[in-house]
mmCIF file of C-alpha atoms in Angstrom:
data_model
loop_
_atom_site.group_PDB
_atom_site.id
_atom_site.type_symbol
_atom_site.label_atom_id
_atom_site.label_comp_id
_atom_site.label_asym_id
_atom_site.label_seq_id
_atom_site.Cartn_x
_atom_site.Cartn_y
_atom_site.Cartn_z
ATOM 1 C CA UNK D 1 -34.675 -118.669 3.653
ATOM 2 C CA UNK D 2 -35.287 -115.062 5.134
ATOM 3 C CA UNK D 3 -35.960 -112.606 2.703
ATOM 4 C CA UNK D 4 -33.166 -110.768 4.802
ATOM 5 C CA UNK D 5 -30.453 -113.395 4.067
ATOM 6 C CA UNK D 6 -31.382 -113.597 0.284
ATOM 7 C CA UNK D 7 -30.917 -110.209 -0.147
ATOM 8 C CA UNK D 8 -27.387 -110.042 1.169
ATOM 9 C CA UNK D 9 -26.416 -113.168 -0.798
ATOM 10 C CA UNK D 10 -27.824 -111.368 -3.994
ATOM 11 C CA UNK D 11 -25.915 -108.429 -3.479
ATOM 12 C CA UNK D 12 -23.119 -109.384 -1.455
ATOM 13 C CA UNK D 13 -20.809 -108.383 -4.517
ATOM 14 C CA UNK D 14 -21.563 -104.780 -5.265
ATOM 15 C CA UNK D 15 -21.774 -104.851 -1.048
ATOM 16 C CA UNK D 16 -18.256 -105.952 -0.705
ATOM 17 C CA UNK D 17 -17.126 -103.407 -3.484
ATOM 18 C CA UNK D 18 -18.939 -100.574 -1.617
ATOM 19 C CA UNK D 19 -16.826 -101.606 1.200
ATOM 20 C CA UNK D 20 -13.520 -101.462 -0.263
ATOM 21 C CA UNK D 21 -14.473 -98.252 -1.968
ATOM 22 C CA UNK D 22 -15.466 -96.610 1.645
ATOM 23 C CA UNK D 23 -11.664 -98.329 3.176
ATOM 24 C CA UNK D 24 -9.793 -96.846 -0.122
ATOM 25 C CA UNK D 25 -11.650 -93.514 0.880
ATOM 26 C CA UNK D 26 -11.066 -93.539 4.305
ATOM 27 C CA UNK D 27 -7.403 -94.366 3.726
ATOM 28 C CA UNK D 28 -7.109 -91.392 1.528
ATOM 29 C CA UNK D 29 -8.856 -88.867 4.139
ATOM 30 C CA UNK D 30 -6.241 -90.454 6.521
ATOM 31 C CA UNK D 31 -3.478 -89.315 4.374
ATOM 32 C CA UNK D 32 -4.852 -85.601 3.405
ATOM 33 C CA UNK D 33 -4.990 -85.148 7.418
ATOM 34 C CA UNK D 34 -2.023 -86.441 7.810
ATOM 35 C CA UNK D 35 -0.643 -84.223 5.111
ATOM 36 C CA UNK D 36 -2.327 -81.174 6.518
ATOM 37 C CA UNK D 37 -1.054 -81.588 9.891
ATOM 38 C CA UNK D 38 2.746 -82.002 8.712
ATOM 39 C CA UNK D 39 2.718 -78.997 6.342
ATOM 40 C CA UNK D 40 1.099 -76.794 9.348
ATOM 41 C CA UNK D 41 3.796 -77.748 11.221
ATOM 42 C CA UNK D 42 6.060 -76.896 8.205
ATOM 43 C CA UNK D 43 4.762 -73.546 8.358
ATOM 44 C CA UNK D 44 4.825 -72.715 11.962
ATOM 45 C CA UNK D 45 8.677 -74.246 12.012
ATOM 46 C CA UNK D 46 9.623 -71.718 8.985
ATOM 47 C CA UNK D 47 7.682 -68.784 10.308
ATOM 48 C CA UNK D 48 9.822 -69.177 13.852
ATOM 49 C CA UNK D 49 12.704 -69.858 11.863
ATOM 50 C CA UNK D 50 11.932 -66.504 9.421
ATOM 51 C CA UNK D 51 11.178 -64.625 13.670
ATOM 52 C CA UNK D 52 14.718 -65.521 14.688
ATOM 53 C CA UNK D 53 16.838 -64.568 11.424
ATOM 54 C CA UNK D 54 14.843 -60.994 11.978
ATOM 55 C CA UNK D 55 15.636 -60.774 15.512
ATOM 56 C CA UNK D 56 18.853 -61.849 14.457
ATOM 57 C CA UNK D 57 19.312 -58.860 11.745
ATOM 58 C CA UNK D 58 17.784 -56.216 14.067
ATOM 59 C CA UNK D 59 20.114 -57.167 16.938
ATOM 60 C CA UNK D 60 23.084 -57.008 14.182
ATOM 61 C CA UNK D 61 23.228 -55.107 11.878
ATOM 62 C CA UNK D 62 26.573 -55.713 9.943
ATOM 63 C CA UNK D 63 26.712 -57.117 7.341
ATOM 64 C CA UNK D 64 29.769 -59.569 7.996
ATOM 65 C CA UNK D 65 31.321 -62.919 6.161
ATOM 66 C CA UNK D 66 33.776 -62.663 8.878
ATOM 67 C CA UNK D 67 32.867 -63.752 12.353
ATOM 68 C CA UNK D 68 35.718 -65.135 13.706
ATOM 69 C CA UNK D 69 36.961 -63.832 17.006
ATOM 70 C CA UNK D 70 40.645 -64.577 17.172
ATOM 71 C CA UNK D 71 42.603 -64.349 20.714
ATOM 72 C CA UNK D 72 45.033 -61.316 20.396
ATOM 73 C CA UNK D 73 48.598 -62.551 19.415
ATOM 74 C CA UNK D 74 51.546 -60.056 20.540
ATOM 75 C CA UNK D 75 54.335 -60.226 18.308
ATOM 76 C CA UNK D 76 58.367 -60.664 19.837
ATOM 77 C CA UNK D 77 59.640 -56.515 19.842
ATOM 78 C CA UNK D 78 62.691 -55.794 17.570
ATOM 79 C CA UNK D 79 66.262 -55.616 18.731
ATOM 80 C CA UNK D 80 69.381 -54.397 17.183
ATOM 81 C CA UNK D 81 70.929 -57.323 15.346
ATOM 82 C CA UNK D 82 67.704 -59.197 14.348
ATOM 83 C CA UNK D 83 66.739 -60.045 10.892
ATOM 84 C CA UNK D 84 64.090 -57.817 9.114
ATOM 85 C CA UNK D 85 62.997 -59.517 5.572
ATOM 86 C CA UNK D 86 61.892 -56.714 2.928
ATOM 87 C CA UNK D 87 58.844 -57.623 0.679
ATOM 88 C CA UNK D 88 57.451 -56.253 -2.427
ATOM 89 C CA UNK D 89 53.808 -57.662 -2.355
ATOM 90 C CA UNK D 90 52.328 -55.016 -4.160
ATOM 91 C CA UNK D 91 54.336 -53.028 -7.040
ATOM 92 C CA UNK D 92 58.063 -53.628 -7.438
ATOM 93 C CA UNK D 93 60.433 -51.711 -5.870
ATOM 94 C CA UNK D 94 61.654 -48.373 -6.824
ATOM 95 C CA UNK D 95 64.549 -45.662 -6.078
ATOM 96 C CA UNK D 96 63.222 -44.997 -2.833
ATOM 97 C CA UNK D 97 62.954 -48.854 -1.671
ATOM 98 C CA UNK D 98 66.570 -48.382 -0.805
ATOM 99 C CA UNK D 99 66.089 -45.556 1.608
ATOM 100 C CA UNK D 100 64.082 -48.502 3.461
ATOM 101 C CA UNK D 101 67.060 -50.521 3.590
ATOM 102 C CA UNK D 102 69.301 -47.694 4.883
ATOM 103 C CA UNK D 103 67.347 -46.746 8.036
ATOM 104 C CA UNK D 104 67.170 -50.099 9.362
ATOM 105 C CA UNK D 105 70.491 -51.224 8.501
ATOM 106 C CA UNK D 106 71.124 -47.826 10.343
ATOM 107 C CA UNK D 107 69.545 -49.071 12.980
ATOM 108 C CA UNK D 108 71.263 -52.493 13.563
ATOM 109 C CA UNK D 109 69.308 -54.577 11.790
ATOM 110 C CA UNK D 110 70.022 -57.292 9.154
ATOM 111 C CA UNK D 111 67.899 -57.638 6.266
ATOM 112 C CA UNK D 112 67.269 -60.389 3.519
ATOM 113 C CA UNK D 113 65.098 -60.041 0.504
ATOM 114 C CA UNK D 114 62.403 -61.908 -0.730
ATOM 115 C CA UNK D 115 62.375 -62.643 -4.378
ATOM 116 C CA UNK D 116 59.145 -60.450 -4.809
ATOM 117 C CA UNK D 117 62.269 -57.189 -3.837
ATOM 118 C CA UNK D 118 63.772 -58.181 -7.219
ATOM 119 C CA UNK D 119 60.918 -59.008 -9.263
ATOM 120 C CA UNK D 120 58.450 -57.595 -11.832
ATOM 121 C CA UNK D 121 55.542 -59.285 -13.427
ATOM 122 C CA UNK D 122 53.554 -56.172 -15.059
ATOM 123 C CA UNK D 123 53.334 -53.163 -12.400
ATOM 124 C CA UNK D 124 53.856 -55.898 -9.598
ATOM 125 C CA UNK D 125 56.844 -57.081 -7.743
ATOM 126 C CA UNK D 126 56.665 -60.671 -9.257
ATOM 127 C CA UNK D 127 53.359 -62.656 -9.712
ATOM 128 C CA UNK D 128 50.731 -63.467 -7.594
ATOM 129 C CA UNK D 129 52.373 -66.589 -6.492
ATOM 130 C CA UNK D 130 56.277 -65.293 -6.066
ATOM 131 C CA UNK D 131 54.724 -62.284 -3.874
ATOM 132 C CA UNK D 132 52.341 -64.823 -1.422
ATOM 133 C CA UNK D 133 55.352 -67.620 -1.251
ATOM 134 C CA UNK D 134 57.450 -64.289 0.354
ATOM 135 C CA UNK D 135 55.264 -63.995 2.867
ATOM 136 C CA UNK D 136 54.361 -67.314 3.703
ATOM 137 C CA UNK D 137 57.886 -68.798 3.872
ATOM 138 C CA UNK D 138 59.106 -65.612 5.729
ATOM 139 C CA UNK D 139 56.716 -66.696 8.520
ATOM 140 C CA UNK D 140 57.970 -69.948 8.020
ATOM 141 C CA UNK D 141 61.649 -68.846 8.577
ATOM 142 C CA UNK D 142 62.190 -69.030 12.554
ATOM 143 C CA UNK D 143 65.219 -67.015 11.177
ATOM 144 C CA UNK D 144 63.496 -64.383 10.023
ATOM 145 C CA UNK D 145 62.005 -61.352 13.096
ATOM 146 C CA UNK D 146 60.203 -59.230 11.194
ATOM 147 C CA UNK D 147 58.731 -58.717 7.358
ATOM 148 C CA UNK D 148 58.495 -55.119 6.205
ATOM 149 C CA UNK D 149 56.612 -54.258 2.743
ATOM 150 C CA UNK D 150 58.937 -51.625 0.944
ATOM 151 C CA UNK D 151 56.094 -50.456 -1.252
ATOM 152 C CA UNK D 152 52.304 -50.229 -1.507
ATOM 153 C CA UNK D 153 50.652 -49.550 -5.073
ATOM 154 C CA UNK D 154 48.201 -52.378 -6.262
ATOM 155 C CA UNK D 155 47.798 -55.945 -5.305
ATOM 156 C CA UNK D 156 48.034 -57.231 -2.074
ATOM 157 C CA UNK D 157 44.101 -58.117 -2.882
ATOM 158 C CA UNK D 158 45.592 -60.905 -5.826
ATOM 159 C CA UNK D 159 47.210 -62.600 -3.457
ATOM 160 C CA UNK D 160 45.470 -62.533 0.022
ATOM 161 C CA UNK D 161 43.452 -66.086 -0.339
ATOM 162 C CA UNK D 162 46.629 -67.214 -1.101
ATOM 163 C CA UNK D 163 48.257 -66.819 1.901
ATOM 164 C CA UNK D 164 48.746 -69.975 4.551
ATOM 165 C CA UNK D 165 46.916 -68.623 8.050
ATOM 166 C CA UNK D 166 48.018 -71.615 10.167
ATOM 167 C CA UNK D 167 51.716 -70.785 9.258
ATOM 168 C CA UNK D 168 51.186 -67.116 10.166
ATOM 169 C CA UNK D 169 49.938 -68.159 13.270
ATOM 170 C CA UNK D 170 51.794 -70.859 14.752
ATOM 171 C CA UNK D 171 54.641 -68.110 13.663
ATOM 172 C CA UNK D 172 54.124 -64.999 14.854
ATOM 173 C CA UNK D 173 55.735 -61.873 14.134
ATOM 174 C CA UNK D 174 55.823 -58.655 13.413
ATOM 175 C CA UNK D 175 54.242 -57.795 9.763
ATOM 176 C CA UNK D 176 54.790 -54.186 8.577
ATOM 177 C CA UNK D 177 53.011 -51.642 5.624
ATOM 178 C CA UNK D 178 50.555 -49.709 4.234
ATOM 179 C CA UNK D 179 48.231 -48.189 1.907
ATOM 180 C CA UNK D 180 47.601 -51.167 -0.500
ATOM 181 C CA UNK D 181 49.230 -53.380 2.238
ATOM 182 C CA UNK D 182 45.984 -53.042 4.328
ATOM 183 C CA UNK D 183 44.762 -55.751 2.367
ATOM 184 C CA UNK D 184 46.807 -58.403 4.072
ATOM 185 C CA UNK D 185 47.516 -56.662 7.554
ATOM 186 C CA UNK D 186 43.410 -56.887 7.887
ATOM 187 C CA UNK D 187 43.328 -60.314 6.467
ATOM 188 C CA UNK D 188 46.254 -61.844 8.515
ATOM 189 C CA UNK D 189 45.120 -59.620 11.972
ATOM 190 C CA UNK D 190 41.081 -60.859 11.165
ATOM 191 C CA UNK D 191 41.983 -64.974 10.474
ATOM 192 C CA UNK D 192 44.881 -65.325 12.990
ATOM 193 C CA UNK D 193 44.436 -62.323 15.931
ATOM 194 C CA UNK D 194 48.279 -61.438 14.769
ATOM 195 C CA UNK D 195 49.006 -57.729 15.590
ATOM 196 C CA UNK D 196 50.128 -56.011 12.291
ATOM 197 C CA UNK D 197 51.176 -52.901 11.939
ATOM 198 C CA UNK D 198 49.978 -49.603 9.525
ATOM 199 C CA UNK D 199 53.798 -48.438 9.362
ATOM 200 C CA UNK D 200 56.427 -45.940 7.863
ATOM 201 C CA UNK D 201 58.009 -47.770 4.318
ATOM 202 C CA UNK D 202 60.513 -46.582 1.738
ATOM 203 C CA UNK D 203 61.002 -42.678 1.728
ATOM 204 C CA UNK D 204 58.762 -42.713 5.179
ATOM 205 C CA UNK D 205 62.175 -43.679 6.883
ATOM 206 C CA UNK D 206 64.269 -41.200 4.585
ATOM 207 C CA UNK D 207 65.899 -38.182 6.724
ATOM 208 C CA UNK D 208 63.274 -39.880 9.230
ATOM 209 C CA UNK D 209 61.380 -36.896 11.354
ATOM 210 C CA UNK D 210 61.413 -37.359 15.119
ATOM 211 C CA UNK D 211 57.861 -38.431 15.315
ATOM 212 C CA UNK D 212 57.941 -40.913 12.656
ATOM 213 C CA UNK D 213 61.242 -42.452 14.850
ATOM 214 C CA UNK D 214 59.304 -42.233 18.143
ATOM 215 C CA UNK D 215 56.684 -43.731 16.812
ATOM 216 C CA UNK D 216 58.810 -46.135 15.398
ATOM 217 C CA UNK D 217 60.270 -47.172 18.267
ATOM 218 C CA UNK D 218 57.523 -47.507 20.785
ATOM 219 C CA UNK D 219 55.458 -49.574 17.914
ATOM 220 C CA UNK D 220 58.207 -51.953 17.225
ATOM 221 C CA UNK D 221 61.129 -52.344 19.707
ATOM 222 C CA UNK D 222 59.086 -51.705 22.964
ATOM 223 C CA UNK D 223 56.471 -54.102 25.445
ATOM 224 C CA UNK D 224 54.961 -51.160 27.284
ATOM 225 C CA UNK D 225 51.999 -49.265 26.597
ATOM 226 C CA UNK D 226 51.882 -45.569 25.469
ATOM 227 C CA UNK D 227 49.902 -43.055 23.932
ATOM 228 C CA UNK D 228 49.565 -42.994 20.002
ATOM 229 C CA UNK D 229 48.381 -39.434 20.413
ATOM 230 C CA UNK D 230 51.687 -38.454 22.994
ATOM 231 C CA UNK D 231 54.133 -38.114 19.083
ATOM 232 C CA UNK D 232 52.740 -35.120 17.833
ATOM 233 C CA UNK D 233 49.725 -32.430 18.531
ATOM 234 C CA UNK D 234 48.679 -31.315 15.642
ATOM 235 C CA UNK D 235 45.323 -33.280 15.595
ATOM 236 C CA UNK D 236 41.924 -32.453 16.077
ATOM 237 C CA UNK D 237 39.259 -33.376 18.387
ATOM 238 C CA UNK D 238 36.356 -33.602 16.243
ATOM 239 C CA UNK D 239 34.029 -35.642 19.265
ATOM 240 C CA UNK D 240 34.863 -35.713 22.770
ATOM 241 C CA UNK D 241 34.274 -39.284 24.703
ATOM 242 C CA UNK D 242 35.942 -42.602 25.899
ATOM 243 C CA UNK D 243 35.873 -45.821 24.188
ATOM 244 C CA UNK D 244 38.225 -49.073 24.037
ATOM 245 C CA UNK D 245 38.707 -52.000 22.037
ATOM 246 C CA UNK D 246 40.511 -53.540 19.336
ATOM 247 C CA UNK D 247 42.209 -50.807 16.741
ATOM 248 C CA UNK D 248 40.915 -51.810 13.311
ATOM 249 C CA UNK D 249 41.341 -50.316 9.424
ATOM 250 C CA UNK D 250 44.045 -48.616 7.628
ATOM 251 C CA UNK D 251 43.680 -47.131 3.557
ATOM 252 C CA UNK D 252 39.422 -46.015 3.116
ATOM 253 C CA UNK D 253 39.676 -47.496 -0.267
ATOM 254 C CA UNK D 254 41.059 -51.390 0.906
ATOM 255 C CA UNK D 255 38.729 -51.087 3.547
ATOM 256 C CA UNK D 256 35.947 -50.939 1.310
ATOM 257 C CA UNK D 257 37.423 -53.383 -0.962
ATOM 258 C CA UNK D 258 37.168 -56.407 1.844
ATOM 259 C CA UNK D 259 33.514 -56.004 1.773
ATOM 260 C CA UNK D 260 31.653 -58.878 0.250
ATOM 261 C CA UNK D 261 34.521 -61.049 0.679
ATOM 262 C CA UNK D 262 35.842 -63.660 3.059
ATOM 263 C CA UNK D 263 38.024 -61.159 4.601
ATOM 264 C CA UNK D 264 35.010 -58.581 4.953
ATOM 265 C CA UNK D 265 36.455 -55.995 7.926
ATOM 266 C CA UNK D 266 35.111 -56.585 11.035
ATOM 267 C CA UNK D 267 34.354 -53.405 13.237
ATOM 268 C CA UNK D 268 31.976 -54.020 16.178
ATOM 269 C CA UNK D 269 33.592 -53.299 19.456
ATOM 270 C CA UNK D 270 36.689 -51.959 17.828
ATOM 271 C CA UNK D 271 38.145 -48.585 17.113
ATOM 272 C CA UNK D 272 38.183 -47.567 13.430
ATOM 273 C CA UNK D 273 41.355 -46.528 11.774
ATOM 274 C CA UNK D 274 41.189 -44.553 8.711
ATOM 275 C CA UNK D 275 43.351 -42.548 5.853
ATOM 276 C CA UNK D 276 43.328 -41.844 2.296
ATOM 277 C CA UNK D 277 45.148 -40.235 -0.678
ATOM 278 C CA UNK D 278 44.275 -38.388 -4.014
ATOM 279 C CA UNK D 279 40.396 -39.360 -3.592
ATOM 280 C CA UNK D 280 38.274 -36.612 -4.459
ATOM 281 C CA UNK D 281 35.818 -35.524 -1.443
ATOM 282 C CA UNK D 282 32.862 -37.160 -3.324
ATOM 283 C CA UNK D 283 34.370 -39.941 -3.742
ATOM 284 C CA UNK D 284 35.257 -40.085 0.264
ATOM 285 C CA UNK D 285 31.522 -39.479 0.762
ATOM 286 C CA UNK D 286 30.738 -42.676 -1.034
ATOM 287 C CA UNK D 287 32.818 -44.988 0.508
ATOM 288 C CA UNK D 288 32.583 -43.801 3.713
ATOM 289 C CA UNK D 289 28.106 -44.134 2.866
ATOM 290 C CA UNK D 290 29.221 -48.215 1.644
ATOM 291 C CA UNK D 291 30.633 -48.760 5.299
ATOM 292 C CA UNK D 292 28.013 -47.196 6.772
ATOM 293 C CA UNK D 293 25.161 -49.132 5.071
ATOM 294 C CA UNK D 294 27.123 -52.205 5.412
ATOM 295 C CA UNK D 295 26.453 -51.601 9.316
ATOM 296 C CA UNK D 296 30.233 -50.849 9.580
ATOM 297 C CA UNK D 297 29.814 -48.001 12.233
ATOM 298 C CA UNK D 298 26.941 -49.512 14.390
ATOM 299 C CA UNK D 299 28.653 -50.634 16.741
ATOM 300 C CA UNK D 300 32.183 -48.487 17.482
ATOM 301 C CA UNK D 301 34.563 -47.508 20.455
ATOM 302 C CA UNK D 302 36.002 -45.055 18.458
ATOM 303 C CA UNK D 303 37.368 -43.368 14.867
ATOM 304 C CA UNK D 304 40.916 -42.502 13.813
ATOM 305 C CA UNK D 305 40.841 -40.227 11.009
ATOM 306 C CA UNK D 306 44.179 -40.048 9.468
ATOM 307 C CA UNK D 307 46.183 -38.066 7.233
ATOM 308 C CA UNK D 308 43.226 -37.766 3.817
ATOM 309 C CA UNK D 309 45.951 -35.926 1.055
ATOM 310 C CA UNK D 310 44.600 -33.591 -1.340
ATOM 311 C CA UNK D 311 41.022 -34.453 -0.793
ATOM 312 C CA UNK D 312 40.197 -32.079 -3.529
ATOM 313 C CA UNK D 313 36.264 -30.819 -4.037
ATOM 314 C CA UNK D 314 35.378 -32.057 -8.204
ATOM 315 C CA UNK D 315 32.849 -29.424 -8.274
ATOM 316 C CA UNK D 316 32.471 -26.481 -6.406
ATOM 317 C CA UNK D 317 29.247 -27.055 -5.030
ATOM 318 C CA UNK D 318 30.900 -30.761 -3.829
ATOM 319 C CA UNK D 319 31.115 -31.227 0.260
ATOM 320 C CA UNK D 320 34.656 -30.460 1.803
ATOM 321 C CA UNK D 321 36.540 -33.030 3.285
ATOM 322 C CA UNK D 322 35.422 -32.050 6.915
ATOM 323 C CA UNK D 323 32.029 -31.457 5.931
ATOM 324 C CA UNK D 324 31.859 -35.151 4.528
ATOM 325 C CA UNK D 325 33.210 -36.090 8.139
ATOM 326 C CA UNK D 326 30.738 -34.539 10.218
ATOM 327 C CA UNK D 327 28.099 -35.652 7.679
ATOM 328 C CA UNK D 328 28.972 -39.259 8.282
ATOM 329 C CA UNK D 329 30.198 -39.016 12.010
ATOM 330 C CA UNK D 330 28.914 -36.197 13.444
ATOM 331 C CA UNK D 331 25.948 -38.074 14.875
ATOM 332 C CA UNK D 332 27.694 -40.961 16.453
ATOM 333 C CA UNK D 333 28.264 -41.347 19.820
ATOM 334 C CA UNK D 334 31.627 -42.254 20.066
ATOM 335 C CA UNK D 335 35.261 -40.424 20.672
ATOM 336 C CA UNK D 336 36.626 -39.045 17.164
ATOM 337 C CA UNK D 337 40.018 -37.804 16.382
ATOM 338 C CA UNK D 338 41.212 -36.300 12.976
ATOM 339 C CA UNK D 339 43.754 -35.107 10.873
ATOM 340 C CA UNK D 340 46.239 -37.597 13.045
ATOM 341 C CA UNK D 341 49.785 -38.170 11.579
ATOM 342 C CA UNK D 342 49.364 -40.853 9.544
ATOM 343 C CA UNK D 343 49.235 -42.199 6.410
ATOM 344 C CA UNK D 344 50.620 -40.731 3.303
ATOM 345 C CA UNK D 345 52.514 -38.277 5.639
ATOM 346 C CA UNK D 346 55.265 -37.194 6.911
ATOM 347 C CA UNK D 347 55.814 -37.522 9.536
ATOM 348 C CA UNK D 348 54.131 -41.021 10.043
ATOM 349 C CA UNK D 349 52.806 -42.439 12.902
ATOM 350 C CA UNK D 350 52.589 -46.103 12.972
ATOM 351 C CA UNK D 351 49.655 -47.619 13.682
ATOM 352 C CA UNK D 352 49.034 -51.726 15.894
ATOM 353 C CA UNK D 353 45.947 -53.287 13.988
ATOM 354 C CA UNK D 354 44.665 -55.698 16.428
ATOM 355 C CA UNK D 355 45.831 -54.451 19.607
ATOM 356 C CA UNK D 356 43.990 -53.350 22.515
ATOM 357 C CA UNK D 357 43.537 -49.562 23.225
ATOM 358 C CA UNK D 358 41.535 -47.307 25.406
ATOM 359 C CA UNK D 359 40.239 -43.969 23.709
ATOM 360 C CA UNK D 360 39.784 -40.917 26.058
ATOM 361 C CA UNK D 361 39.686 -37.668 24.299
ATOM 362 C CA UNK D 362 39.249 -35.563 27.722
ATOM 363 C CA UNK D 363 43.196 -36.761 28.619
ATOM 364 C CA UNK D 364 43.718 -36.626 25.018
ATOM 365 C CA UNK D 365 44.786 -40.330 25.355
ATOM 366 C CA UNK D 366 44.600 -43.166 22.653
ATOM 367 C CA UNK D 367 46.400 -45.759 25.337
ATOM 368 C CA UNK D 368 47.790 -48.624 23.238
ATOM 369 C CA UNK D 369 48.160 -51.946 25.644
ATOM 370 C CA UNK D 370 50.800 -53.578 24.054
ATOM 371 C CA UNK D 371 52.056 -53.637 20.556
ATOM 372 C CA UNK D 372 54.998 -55.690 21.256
ATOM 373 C CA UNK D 373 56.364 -58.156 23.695
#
């Protein structure tokens, strides 16, 4: 036999072991390029993933939980003999509630009251659950026109995820209030396009001004368009320019409160609304910095600034009220009007969240498209 042969057949064992060893080790190379491969093209997927989301930021900058983009809903206008149902969904009602009731029973109107017009839990006009069941079965009520809020105070924010948007919106109508009520005219105009309106409650409509009536009027009984600055001159042009979109905002301090939450305000394209009472300039300053650095005024048509009552200065070396405007503004290119008639004013102009205006502070023009139909 060969020497050749022999030795094979001696060793043919540790030969065959040798053989496995090299398979198990190729195998295993196999694997660690295999490995290597996928995770580069881990890494290349999640760096063009961590590109986009920076594009994405840079091309954006607000800082929004609320993206929807509702079709504008019109409202039916008011006529004498409809049905107007009065809400407490804040505090309770007080003595001047019922000056409220006498305008617009003045006026031809019929009005019903919800349970929350009646009710107290604590400071509020029932609980959380009587004050959102007002609103949601008044929308509900084909009976009922309109819904005015007869008081502001605290908590329209208690009950706002408890209010039913497909209702609101398969049953549109007007929606009325302010000051604490901004809560749930934003919410309601952001998740269902519904125009609601920043308007005149309670001792508002007491020995009612002329302006405040006009205003009135044209807001909720009429389907043309108009000028919200043709009611009264005594504003200001603090930036001259044009701009148009969707009118947006109401009270500084619920406006800062919907940040952070589902029904975060949503300002780009739109023309910012704003008015405040009893906040101390400083105090202005900050919340007006919050919106700012939440991307809030990157992209506007326009600012509002509305009636801001006893803005007092906490120290004297504290900004003034106008100074904190044209700190925060001033640089913005976009049409600015201040010290407008509304808020907690008299008289009080009433204010369409949601609907479509054009801005043009060389006509002295804030062109409001429809309000009503």
């Amino acid at each position: 036999m060969p020497i050749f042969l022999k030795f094979l057949l001696k060793n043919f064992k540790s030969i065959k072991k040798e053989v496995r060893t090299i398979n198990k080790k190729i195998v295993l190379l196999g694997l660690i390029i295999s490995s290597l491969a996928l995770n580069a093209t881990n890494y290349r997927t999640v760096r063009e993933a961590v590109k986009t989301n920076a594009a994405t930021k840079s091309t954006n900058n607000q800082n929004t939980k609320n993206n929807t983009v509702n079709e504008v809903i019109i409202p039916k206008g008011l006529k004498p003999g409809d049905t107007i149902g009065l809400i407490a969904p804040a505090n309770y009602t007080n003595e001047n509630s019922n000056a409220e009731v006498e305008y617009l029973t003045s006026r031809g109107f019929n009005v019903v009251y919800g349970q929350s017009f009646y009710s107290r839990w604590y400071g509020f006009g029932g609980t959380d659950s009587v004050r959102a069941k007002d609103i949601n079965d008044m929308f509900a009520n084909p009976n009922i026109n309109a819904i005015f809020a007869v008081r502001g105070g605290y908590g329209g924010i208690r009950i706002v995820d408890k209010l039913n948007y497909d209702i609101i919106k398969k049953n549109p109508k007007i929606i009325s209030g302010f000051s604490d009520n901004t809560t749930l005219l934003l919410a309601i105009n952001e998740k269902t396009g519904l125009v609601t309106f920043h308007g005149p409650m309670a001792d508002n409509l007491k020995n009612i001004p002329p302006v405040t009536e006009n205003a009135f009027n044209k807001a909720f009984t009429s389907n043309e368009s108009y000028n919200l600055l043709g009611f009264d001159d005594t504003y200001t042009i603090m930036k001259s320019g044009r701009g148009s979109g969707k009118i947006t905002g109401g009270n500084l301090s619920l406006v800062v409160a919907t940040l952070g939450t589902d029904h975060e305000i949503n300002t780009d394209g739109k023309i910012l609304f704003l008015e405040e009472t009893n906040e101390a300039s400083y105090r202005v300053d900050r919340m007006l910095k919050q919106l700012k650095l939440a991307g809030k005024f990157d992209k506007l048509q326009g600012i509002i600034l509305g009636d801001f009552k006893n803005p007092k200065q906490s120290d004297p070396t504290d900004m003034t009220i106008d100074e904190v405007f044209y700190d925060n503004f001033g640089k913005l290119n976009v049409p600015i009007v201040k010290n407008f008639k509304s808020g907690h004013v008299r008289p009080f102009i009433a204010v369409p969240i949601g609907a479509k205006a054009v801005m043009d502070t060389y006509k002295r023009e804030i062109m409001i498209e429809k309000a009503t139909k």
